[in-house]
């Protein structure tokens, strides 16, 4: 078995210590962050999701697998954000009210950091009021909202409405993402952008920056 397979299995078998140790070994061998992500972490988490859906895993197992994944992401973060990238705009990000999923949000944040953006992370279960307050205080270029549940994605329009009510809607571009979302949903709720994964999330903000400022 390759080390990447071992890491994937450590996520699936809910072994955080093994996941961290294997990641250290992979990094020492010079394996790139993209391979660690795409060949081990994401397929591992997909499998955990499948086992959860089929009733083989319960919330506690998924929670520990998520902890293992977040700890491993922290180890590869320096690789994702290294290099001499130009400083770009500011992005406030959070997971919408009622939703505790943060792995996707953390991954998107890391990729944006790697592309030169300053990230202000509000965490999970963020109310519309907190999003609005952060936009008022931080004056970001983008407000990014993550939702992983079909129930909580329906709370995103309330954030956009709260921005409108506060007179801040035109000051910030609203980006949305998360597994149950789609481009048609983003269009329907009046968001300025949607991306299906962390790589597309980087292309999305670069495209909007280019359209807006030409840089
Ligand atoms: C881990 C996990 C949990 C963990 C979360 C821990 C944590 N720290 O995040 C815990 C155990 C807490 C959990 C709880 C629950 N979960 Co859960 N969970 C998952 C699981 C297995 C993986 C999610 C994940 O991290 N994926 C990996 C990341 C990298 O992918 P991602 O989140 O999709 O993010 C990518 C893109 O979506 C995108 N993206 C994400 N956010 C954003 C934001 C922006 C702005 C952009 C541009 C892009 C973007 O880029 C990311 C990177 O590529 C999924 C199953 C699955 N396969 O998705 C179920 C899943 C999401 N959970 C589910 C459910 C039902 C629940 C619970 C209700 C279970 C329960 N009975 O209690 C609770 C709800 C708790 C709550 N209030 O939030 C269901 C949702 C079903 C639905 N249609 O709504 C799923 C799909 C499982 C299933 N098949 O049934 N869960």
Short mmCIF file of C-alpha atoms and ligand atoms in Angstrom, two decimals:
data_model
loop_
_atom_site.label_atom_id
_atom_site.label_comp_id
_atom_site.label_asym_id
_atom_site.label_seq_id
_atom_site.Cartn_x
_atom_site.Cartn_y
_atom_site.Cartn_z
CA UNK A 1 0.00 0.00 0.00
CA UNK A 2 1.33 3.48 -0.83
CA UNK A 3 1.57 6.18 1.83
CA UNK A 4 -1.24 8.13 0.11
CA UNK A 5 -3.47 5.05 0.41
CA UNK A 6 -2.45 4.74 4.06
CA UNK A 7 -3.49 8.34 4.68
CA UNK A 8 -6.82 7.81 2.92
CA UNK A 9 -7.42 4.71 5.04
CA UNK A 10 -6.46 6.55 8.23
CA UNK A 11 -9.26 9.06 7.50
CA UNK A 12 -11.73 6.28 6.62
CA UNK A 13 -10.78 4.20 9.67
CA UNK A 14 -10.99 7.28 11.91
CA UNK A 15 -7.36 7.30 13.09
CA UNK A 16 -6.32 10.95 13.58
CA UNK A 17 -2.84 10.14 14.97
CA UNK A 18 -2.07 7.82 12.06
CA UNK A 19 -3.34 10.48 9.63
CA UNK A 20 -0.99 13.11 11.07
CA UNK A 21 2.01 10.75 11.16
CA UNK A 22 1.43 9.64 7.59
CA UNK A 23 1.07 13.24 6.43
CA UNK A 24 4.44 14.09 8.03
CA UNK A 25 6.01 11.15 6.16
CA UNK A 26 4.44 12.26 2.87
CA UNK A 27 5.64 15.83 3.35
CA UNK A 28 9.16 14.58 4.18
CA UNK A 29 9.12 12.63 0.92
CA UNK A 30 8.25 15.82 -0.95
CA UNK A 31 4.74 14.73 -1.99
CA UNK A 32 2.76 17.82 -3.06
CA UNK A 33 -0.24 19.28 -1.24
CA UNK A 34 -2.52 18.75 -4.26
CA UNK A 35 -1.76 14.99 -4.31
CA UNK A 36 -2.33 14.72 -0.55
CA UNK A 37 -5.66 16.50 -0.92
CA UNK A 38 -6.96 14.90 -4.09
CA UNK A 39 -5.64 11.37 -3.69
CA UNK A 40 -6.04 10.88 0.06
CA UNK A 41 -8.00 13.42 2.08
CA UNK A 42 -10.96 14.18 -0.18
CA UNK A 43 -11.58 10.57 -1.34
CA UNK A 44 -11.18 9.47 2.31
CA UNK A 45 -13.81 11.94 3.47
CA UNK A 46 -16.11 10.94 0.58
CA UNK A 47 -15.93 7.35 1.78
CA UNK A 48 -16.69 8.45 5.36
CA UNK A 49 -19.71 10.29 3.94
CA UNK A 50 -20.83 7.13 2.14
CA UNK A 51 -20.49 5.00 5.29
CA UNK A 52 -22.45 7.64 7.22
CA UNK A 53 -25.20 7.73 4.63
CA UNK A 54 -25.49 3.95 4.68
CA UNK A 55 -25.79 3.91 8.45
CA UNK A 56 -22.46 2.19 9.11
CA UNK A 57 -20.96 5.27 10.74
CA UNK A 58 -22.64 7.58 13.23
CA UNK A 59 -21.97 11.25 14.04
CA UNK A 60 -19.14 10.52 16.56
CA UNK A 61 -17.09 8.62 13.95
CA UNK A 62 -17.66 11.34 11.37
CA UNK A 63 -16.67 13.99 13.91
CA UNK A 64 -13.34 12.29 14.65
CA UNK A 65 -12.70 11.76 10.92
CA UNK A 66 -13.38 15.49 10.43
CA UNK A 67 -10.94 16.34 13.23
CA UNK A 68 -8.32 14.16 11.54
CA UNK A 69 -8.99 15.90 8.24
CA UNK A 70 -8.79 19.42 9.73
CA UNK A 71 -5.54 18.55 11.60
CA UNK A 72 -4.04 17.19 8.37
CA UNK A 73 -5.15 20.25 6.42
CA UNK A 74 -3.30 22.41 8.97
CA UNK A 75 -0.13 20.41 8.28
CA UNK A 76 -0.33 20.97 4.53
CA UNK A 77 -1.45 24.61 4.81
CA UNK A 78 2.12 26.01 4.63
CA UNK A 79 2.54 24.23 1.27
CA UNK A 80 -0.69 25.69 -0.07
CA UNK A 81 0.21 29.25 0.87
CA UNK A 82 3.94 29.31 0.15
CA UNK A 83 5.61 31.33 -2.55
CA UNK A 84 5.75 34.94 -3.51
CA UNK A 85 2.18 35.72 -4.48
CA UNK A 86 1.04 39.32 -4.79
CA UNK A 87 -1.25 40.54 -2.00
CA UNK A 88 -4.83 40.73 -3.15
CA UNK A 89 -8.23 41.61 -1.63
CA UNK A 90 -9.92 40.70 1.64
CA UNK A 91 -12.48 37.90 2.08
CA UNK A 92 -14.76 37.39 5.08
CA UNK A 93 -15.94 33.78 5.25
CA UNK A 94 -18.25 31.75 7.47
CA UNK A 95 -20.57 28.76 7.56
CA UNK A 96 -24.21 29.81 7.62
CA UNK A 97 -26.44 29.77 10.71
CA UNK A 98 -27.42 26.29 11.96
CA UNK A 99 -24.56 24.57 10.12
CA UNK A 100 -21.45 23.16 11.83
CA UNK A 101 -19.58 21.82 8.78
CA UNK A 102 -16.26 23.61 8.37
CA UNK A 103 -13.84 21.39 6.41
CA UNK A 104 -14.84 22.76 3.01
CA UNK A 105 -14.82 26.33 4.32
CA UNK A 106 -11.34 25.81 5.80
CA UNK A 107 -10.04 24.33 2.56
CA UNK A 108 -11.43 27.15 0.42
CA UNK A 109 -9.94 29.66 2.90
CA UNK A 110 -6.52 28.05 2.61
CA UNK A 111 -6.59 28.09 -1.18
CA UNK A 112 -7.62 31.76 -1.20
CA UNK A 113 -4.83 32.56 1.28
CA UNK A 114 -2.46 30.75 -1.05
CA UNK A 115 -3.63 32.98 -3.90
CA UNK A 116 -2.78 36.10 -1.84
CA UNK A 117 -6.13 37.01 -0.28
CA UNK A 118 -6.51 38.07 3.36
CA UNK A 119 -9.05 35.86 5.11
CA UNK A 120 -11.25 36.77 8.05
CA UNK A 121 -12.86 33.51 9.23
CA UNK A 122 -16.03 33.90 11.30
CA UNK A 123 -16.26 30.14 11.97
CA UNK A 124 -19.46 28.10 11.86
CA UNK A 125 -23.13 28.75 12.72
CA UNK A 126 -22.80 32.42 11.74
CA UNK A 127 -25.96 34.51 12.01
CA UNK A 128 -26.90 37.12 9.37
CA UNK A 129 -26.22 39.83 12.00
CA UNK A 130 -22.63 38.62 12.50
CA UNK A 131 -22.01 38.50 8.76
CA UNK A 132 -23.32 42.06 8.43
CA UNK A 133 -21.26 43.29 11.39
CA UNK A 134 -18.11 41.75 9.91
CA UNK A 135 -18.76 43.40 6.53
CA UNK A 136 -19.26 46.75 8.26
CA UNK A 137 -16.05 46.42 10.28
CA UNK A 138 -13.71 44.61 7.91
CA UNK A 139 -14.85 46.23 4.64
CA UNK A 140 -13.98 43.09 2.64
CA UNK A 141 -14.09 42.75 -1.14
CA UNK A 142 -15.93 39.44 -0.81
CA UNK A 143 -18.31 37.80 1.65
CA UNK A 144 -18.13 34.00 1.29
CA UNK A 145 -20.84 31.79 2.73
CA UNK A 146 -20.64 28.01 3.08
CA UNK A 147 -23.56 25.61 3.63
CA UNK A 148 -23.47 21.80 3.69
CA UNK A 149 -27.07 20.95 4.52
CA UNK A 150 -30.08 21.27 2.24
CA UNK A 151 -31.86 22.85 5.23
CA UNK A 152 -29.20 25.45 6.07
CA UNK A 153 -28.57 26.54 2.47
CA UNK A 154 -32.01 28.10 2.73
CA UNK A 155 -30.62 30.47 5.38
CA UNK A 156 -28.24 32.14 2.91
CA UNK A 157 -30.87 34.50 1.40
CA UNK A 158 -31.42 35.94 4.91
CA UNK A 159 -27.75 37.03 4.93
CA UNK A 160 -28.17 38.77 1.58
CA UNK A 161 -31.37 40.44 2.78
CA UNK A 162 -29.63 41.58 5.99
CA UNK A 163 -26.83 43.12 3.90
CA UNK A 164 -29.43 44.92 1.81
CA UNK A 165 -31.27 46.19 4.90
CA UNK A 166 -27.97 47.51 6.30
CA UNK A 167 -27.22 49.32 3.01
CA UNK A 168 -24.08 47.23 2.47
CA UNK A 169 -25.13 44.96 -0.41
CA UNK A 170 -23.38 46.99 -3.09
CA UNK A 171 -20.14 47.22 -1.08
CA UNK A 172 -19.32 43.51 -1.23
CA UNK A 173 -19.49 40.59 -3.64
CA UNK A 174 -21.32 37.61 -2.14
CA UNK A 175 -19.88 34.18 -2.98
CA UNK A 176 -21.58 30.94 -2.01
CA UNK A 177 -20.58 27.28 -1.97
CA UNK A 178 -21.05 23.89 -0.35
CA UNK A 179 -22.06 20.45 -1.60
CA UNK A 180 -25.84 20.98 -1.94
CA UNK A 181 -25.50 24.34 -3.74
CA UNK A 182 -25.42 24.96 -7.47
CA UNK A 183 -25.01 27.81 -9.94
CA UNK A 184 -28.79 28.03 -10.55
CA UNK A 185 -29.36 28.30 -6.77
CA UNK A 186 -26.72 31.04 -6.53
CA UNK A 187 -28.38 32.93 -9.40
CA UNK A 188 -31.81 32.51 -7.84
CA UNK A 189 -30.78 34.03 -4.49
CA UNK A 190 -28.85 36.88 -6.11
CA UNK A 191 -25.32 35.82 -5.12
CA UNK A 192 -22.43 37.21 -7.18
CA UNK A 193 -20.61 33.90 -7.55
CA UNK A 194 -20.64 30.16 -6.90
CA UNK A 195 -17.84 27.60 -7.04
CA UNK A 196 -18.09 23.83 -6.69
CA UNK A 197 -14.68 23.28 -5.08
CA UNK A 198 -11.63 25.04 -3.68
CA UNK A 199 -9.76 25.20 -7.00
CA UNK A 200 -12.78 26.73 -8.76
CA UNK A 201 -13.16 29.11 -5.82
CA UNK A 202 -9.72 30.57 -6.64
CA UNK A 203 -10.56 30.88 -10.35
CA UNK A 204 -13.85 32.56 -9.41
CA UNK A 205 -12.34 35.40 -7.36
CA UNK A 206 -9.52 35.89 -9.88
CA UNK A 207 -12.13 36.18 -12.65
CA UNK A 208 -14.25 38.68 -10.71
CA UNK A 209 -11.13 40.71 -9.76
CA UNK A 210 -10.14 40.85 -13.42
CA UNK A 211 -13.62 41.96 -14.48
CA UNK A 212 -13.80 44.57 -11.71
CA UNK A 213 -10.31 46.03 -11.54
CA UNK A 214 -8.38 44.46 -14.39
CA UNK A 215 -5.76 43.03 -11.97
C1 LIG B 1 -17.82 15.72 8.11
C2 LIG B 1 -19.32 15.72 8.11
C3 LIG B 1 -19.97 16.09 9.30
C4 LIG B 1 -19.22 16.54 10.56
C5 LIG B 1 -18.74 18.00 10.32
C6 LIG B 1 -17.45 18.30 11.08
C7 LIG B 1 -16.73 19.50 10.54
N1 LIG B 1 -15.83 19.98 11.37
O1 LIG B 1 -16.96 19.97 9.44
C8 LIG B 1 -20.32 16.42 11.66
C9 LIG B 1 -20.18 15.06 12.35
C10 LIG B 1 -20.32 17.52 12.72
C11 LIG B 1 -21.59 16.41 10.83
C12 LIG B 1 -22.83 16.66 11.37
C13 LIG B 1 -24.01 16.57 10.65
N2 LIG B 1 -24.16 16.17 9.36
CO1 LIG B 1 -22.63 15.97 8.15
N3 LIG B 1 -21.36 15.40 6.92
C14 LIG B 1 -20.05 15.36 6.95
C15 LIG B 1 -19.51 14.74 5.62
C16 LIG B 1 -19.20 13.27 5.90
C17 LIG B 1 -18.30 15.38 4.99
C18 LIG B 1 -18.39 16.89 4.69
C19 LIG B 1 -17.02 17.38 4.28
O2 LIG B 1 -16.28 17.90 5.11
N4 LIG B 1 -16.63 17.14 3.02
C20 LIG B 1 -15.27 17.44 2.52
C21 LIG B 1 -15.17 18.90 2.06
C22 LIG B 1 -13.76 19.18 1.51
O3 LIG B 1 -16.10 19.09 1.01
P1 LIG B 1 -17.24 20.22 1.04
O4 LIG B 1 -17.60 20.52 2.44
O5 LIG B 1 -18.31 19.86 0.09
O6 LIG B 1 -16.49 21.54 0.51
C23 LIG B 1 -16.07 21.71 -0.83
C24 LIG B 1 -17.13 22.35 -1.75
O7 LIG B 1 -18.44 22.11 -1.33
C25 LIG B 1 -16.75 23.80 -1.80
N5 LIG B 1 -17.22 24.73 -0.76
C26 LIG B 1 -17.60 24.51 0.50
N6 LIG B 1 -17.91 25.65 1.13
C27 LIG B 1 -17.72 26.64 0.24
C28 LIG B 1 -17.91 28.03 0.36
C29 LIG B 1 -17.66 28.84 -0.75
C30 LIG B 1 -17.89 30.31 -0.63
C31 LIG B 1 -17.22 28.26 -1.97
C32 LIG B 1 -16.97 29.15 -3.14
C33 LIG B 1 -17.02 26.88 -2.08
C34 LIG B 1 -17.28 26.08 -0.98
O8 LIG B 1 -15.33 23.76 -1.73
C35 LIG B 1 -14.96 22.77 -0.77
C36 LIG B 1 -13.59 22.26 -1.06
O9 LIG B 1 -13.45 21.66 -2.33
C37 LIG B 1 -20.76 14.93 4.67
C38 LIG B 1 -20.86 13.92 3.52
C39 LIG B 1 -20.22 14.40 2.25
N7 LIG B 1 -19.76 13.47 1.45
O10 LIG B 1 -20.14 15.59 1.99
C40 LIG B 1 -21.91 14.84 5.66
C41 LIG B 1 -23.25 15.55 5.36
C42 LIG B 1 -23.01 16.94 4.79
N8 LIG B 1 -23.86 15.67 6.70
C43 LIG B 1 -25.11 15.43 6.69
C44 LIG B 1 -25.95 15.44 7.84
C45 LIG B 1 -27.37 14.97 7.64
C46 LIG B 1 -25.47 15.86 9.10
C47 LIG B 1 -26.27 15.99 10.41
C48 LIG B 1 -27.67 16.59 10.27
C49 LIG B 1 -26.30 14.57 11.03
C50 LIG B 1 -27.09 14.43 12.32
N9 LIG B 1 -28.10 13.60 12.23
O11 LIG B 1 -26.81 15.05 13.31
C51 LIG B 1 -25.34 16.87 11.28
C52 LIG B 1 -25.68 18.37 11.14
C53 LIG B 1 -24.86 19.21 12.10
C54 LIG B 1 -25.00 20.68 11.77
N10 LIG B 1 -25.93 21.37 12.41
O12 LIG B 1 -24.29 21.16 10.90
C55 LIG B 1 -25.65 15.12 5.30
C56 LIG B 1 -26.39 16.31 4.68
C57 LIG B 1 -27.64 15.87 3.95
C58 LIG B 1 -28.37 17.04 3.40
N11 LIG B 1 -28.77 16.87 2.17
O13 LIG B 1 -28.61 18.03 4.01
C59 LIG B 1 -24.33 14.71 4.55
C60 LIG B 1 -24.33 15.00 3.03
C61 LIG B 1 -24.14 13.19 4.80
C62 LIG B 1 -25.22 12.32 4.14
N12 LIG B 1 -24.97 11.83 2.96
O14 LIG B 1 -26.25 12.12 4.69
N13 LIG B 1 -21.32 16.11 9.53
#
